[in-house]
JSON list of C-alpha atoms in Angstrom, two decimals:
[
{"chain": "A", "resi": 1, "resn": "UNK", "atom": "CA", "xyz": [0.00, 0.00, 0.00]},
{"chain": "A", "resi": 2, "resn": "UNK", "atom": "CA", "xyz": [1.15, 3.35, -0.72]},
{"chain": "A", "resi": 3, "resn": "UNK", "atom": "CA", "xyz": [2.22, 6.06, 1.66]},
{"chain": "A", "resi": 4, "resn": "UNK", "atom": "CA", "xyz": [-0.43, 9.14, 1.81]},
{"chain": "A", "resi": 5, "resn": "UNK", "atom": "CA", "xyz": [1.19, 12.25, 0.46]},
{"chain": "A", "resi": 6, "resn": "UNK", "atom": "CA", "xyz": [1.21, 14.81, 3.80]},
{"chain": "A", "resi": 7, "resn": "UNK", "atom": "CA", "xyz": [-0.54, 17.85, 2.60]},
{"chain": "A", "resi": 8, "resn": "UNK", "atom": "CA", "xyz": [0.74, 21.58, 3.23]},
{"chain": "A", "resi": 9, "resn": "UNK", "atom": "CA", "xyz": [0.47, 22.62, 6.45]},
{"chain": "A", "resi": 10, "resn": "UNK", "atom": "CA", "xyz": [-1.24, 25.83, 7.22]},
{"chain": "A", "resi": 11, "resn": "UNK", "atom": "CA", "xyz": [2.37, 27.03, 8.22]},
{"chain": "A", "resi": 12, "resn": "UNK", "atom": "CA", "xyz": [3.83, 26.04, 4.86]},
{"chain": "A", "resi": 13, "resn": "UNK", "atom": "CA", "xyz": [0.68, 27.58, 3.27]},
{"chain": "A", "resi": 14, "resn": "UNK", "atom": "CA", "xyz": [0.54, 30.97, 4.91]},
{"chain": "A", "resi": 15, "resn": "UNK", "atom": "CA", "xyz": [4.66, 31.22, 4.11]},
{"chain": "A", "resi": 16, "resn": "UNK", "atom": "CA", "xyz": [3.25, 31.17, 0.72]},
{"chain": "A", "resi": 17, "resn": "UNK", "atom": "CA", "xyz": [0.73, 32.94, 0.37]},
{"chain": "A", "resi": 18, "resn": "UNK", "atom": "CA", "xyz": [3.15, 35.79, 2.23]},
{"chain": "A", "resi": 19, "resn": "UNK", "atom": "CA", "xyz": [5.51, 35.61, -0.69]},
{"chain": "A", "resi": 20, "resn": "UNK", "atom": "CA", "xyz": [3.49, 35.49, -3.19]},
{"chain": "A", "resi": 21, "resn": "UNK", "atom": "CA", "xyz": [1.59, 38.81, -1.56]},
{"chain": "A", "resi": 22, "resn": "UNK", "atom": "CA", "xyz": [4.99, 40.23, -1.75]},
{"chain": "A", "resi": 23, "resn": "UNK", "atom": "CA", "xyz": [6.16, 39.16, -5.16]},
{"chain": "A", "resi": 24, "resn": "UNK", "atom": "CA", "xyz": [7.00, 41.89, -7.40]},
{"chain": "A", "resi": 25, "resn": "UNK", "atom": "CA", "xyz": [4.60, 39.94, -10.21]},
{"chain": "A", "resi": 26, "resn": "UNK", "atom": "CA", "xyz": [1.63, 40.00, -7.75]},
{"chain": "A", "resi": 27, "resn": "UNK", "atom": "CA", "xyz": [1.96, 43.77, -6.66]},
{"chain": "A", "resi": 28, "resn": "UNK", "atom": "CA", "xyz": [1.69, 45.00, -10.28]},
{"chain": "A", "resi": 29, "resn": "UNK", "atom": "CA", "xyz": [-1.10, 42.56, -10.62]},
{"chain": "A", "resi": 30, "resn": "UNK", "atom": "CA", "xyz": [-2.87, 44.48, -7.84]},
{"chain": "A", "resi": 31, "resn": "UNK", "atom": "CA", "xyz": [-1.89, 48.04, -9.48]},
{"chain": "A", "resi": 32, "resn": "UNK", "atom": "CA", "xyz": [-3.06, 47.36, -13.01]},
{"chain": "A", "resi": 33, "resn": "UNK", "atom": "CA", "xyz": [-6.65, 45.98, -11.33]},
{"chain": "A", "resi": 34, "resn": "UNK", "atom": "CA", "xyz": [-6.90, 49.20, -9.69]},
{"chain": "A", "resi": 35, "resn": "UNK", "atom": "CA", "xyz": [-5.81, 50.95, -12.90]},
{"chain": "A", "resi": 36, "resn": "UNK", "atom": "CA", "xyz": [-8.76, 48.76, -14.77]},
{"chain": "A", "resi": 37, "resn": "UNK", "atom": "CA", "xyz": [-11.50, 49.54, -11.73]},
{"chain": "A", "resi": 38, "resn": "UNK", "atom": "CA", "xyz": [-10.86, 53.65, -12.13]},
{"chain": "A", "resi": 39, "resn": "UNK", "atom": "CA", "xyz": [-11.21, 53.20, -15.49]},
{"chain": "A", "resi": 40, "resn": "UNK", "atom": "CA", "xyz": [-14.62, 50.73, -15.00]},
{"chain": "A", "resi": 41, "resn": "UNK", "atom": "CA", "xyz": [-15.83, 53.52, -13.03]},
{"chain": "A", "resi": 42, "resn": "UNK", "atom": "CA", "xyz": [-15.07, 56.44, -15.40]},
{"chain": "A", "resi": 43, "resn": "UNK", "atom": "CA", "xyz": [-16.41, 55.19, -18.58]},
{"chain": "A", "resi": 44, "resn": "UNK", "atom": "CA", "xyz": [-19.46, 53.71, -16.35]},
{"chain": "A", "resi": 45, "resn": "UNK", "atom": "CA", "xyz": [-19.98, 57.35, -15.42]},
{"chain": "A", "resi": 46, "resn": "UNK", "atom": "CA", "xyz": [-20.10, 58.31, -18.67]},
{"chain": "A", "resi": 47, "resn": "UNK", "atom": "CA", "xyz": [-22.14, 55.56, -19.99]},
{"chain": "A", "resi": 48, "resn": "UNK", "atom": "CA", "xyz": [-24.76, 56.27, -17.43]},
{"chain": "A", "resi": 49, "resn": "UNK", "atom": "CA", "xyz": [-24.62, 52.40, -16.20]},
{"chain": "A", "resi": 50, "resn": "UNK", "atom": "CA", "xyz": [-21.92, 50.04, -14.92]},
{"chain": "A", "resi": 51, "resn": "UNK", "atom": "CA", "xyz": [-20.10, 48.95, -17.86]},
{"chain": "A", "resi": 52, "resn": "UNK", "atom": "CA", "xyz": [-18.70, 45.47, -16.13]},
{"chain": "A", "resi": 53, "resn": "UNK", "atom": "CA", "xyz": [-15.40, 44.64, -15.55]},
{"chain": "A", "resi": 54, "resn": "UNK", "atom": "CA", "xyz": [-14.68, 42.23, -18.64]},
{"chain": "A", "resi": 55, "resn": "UNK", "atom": "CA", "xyz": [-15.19, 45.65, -20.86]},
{"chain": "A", "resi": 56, "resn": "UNK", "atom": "CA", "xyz": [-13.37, 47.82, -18.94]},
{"chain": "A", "resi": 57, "resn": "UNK", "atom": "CA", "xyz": [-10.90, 45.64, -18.98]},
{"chain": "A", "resi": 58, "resn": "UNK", "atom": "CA", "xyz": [-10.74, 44.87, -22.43]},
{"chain": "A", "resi": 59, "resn": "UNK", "atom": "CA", "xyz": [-11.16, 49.07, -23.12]},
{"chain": "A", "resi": 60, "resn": "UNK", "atom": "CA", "xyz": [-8.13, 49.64, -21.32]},
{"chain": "A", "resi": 61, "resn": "UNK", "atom": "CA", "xyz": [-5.81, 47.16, -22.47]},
{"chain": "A", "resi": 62, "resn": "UNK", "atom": "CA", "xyz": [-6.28, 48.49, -25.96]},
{"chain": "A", "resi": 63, "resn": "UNK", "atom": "CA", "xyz": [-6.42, 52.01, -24.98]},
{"chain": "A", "resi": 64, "resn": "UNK", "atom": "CA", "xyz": [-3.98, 52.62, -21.80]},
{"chain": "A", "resi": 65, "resn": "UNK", "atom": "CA", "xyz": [-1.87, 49.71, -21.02]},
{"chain": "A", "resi": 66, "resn": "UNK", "atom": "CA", "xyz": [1.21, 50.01, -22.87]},
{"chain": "A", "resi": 67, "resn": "UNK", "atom": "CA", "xyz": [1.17, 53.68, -21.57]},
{"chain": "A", "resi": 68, "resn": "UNK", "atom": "CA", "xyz": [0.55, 52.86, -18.46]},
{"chain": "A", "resi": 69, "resn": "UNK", "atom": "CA", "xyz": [3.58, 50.14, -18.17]},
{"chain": "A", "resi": 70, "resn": "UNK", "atom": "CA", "xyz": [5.88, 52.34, -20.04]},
{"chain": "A", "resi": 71, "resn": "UNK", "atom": "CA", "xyz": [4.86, 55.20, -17.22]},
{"chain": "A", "resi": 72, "resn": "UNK", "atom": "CA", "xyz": [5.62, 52.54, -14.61]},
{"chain": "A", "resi": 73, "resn": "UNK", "atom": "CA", "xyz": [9.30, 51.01, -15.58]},
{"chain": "A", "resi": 74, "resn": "UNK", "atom": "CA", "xyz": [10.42, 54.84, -16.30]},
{"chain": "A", "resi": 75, "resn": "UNK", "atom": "CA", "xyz": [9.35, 55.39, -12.64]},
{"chain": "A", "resi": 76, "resn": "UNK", "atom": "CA", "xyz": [11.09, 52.09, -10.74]},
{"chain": "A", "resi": 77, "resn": "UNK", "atom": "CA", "xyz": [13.87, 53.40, -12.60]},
{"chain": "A", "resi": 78, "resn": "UNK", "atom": "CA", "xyz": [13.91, 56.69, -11.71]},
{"chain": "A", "resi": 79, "resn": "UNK", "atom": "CA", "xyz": [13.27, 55.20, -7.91]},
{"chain": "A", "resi": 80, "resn": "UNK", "atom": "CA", "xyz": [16.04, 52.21, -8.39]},
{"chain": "A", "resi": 81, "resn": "UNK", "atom": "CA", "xyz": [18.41, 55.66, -9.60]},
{"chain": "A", "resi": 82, "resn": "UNK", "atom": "CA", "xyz": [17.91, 57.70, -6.90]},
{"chain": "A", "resi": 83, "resn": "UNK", "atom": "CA", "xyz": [18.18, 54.94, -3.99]}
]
């Protein structure tokens, strides 16, 4: 008979779920979403109804992402530069 597999503890679990909450990848995850909620909200506001989040996101890849990442390597640079 084969030996069960232990499963994660909630130690080994919360460990990761710390560094994934403080991965680099994960942070800009959370900073484009809030990038894609303003703009949910704004073009909601103008359309006089919520819009939902699968067009606002789809809106603002098209129309602001590569702006907006452009905007944010210039400013870890400037950041990385001046520490």
């Amino acid at each position: 008979m084969e030996k069960a597999v232990d499963m994660p503890t909630a130690e080994a679990k919360k460990d990761t779920s710390g560094f994934v909450k403080n991965s680099v990848l994960y942070k800009e995850f959370l900073a484009e979403r809030e990038e894609i909620l303003k703009h949910k909200w704004i073009e909601s506001e103008k359309a006089g109804k919520d819009i939902g989040f699968e067009k606002a996101l789809l809106d603002w890849i098209v129309k602001h992402r590569s702006h907006w990442r452009e905007r944010r390597m210039k400013e870890a640079r400037a950041e990385k530069a001046a520490s």
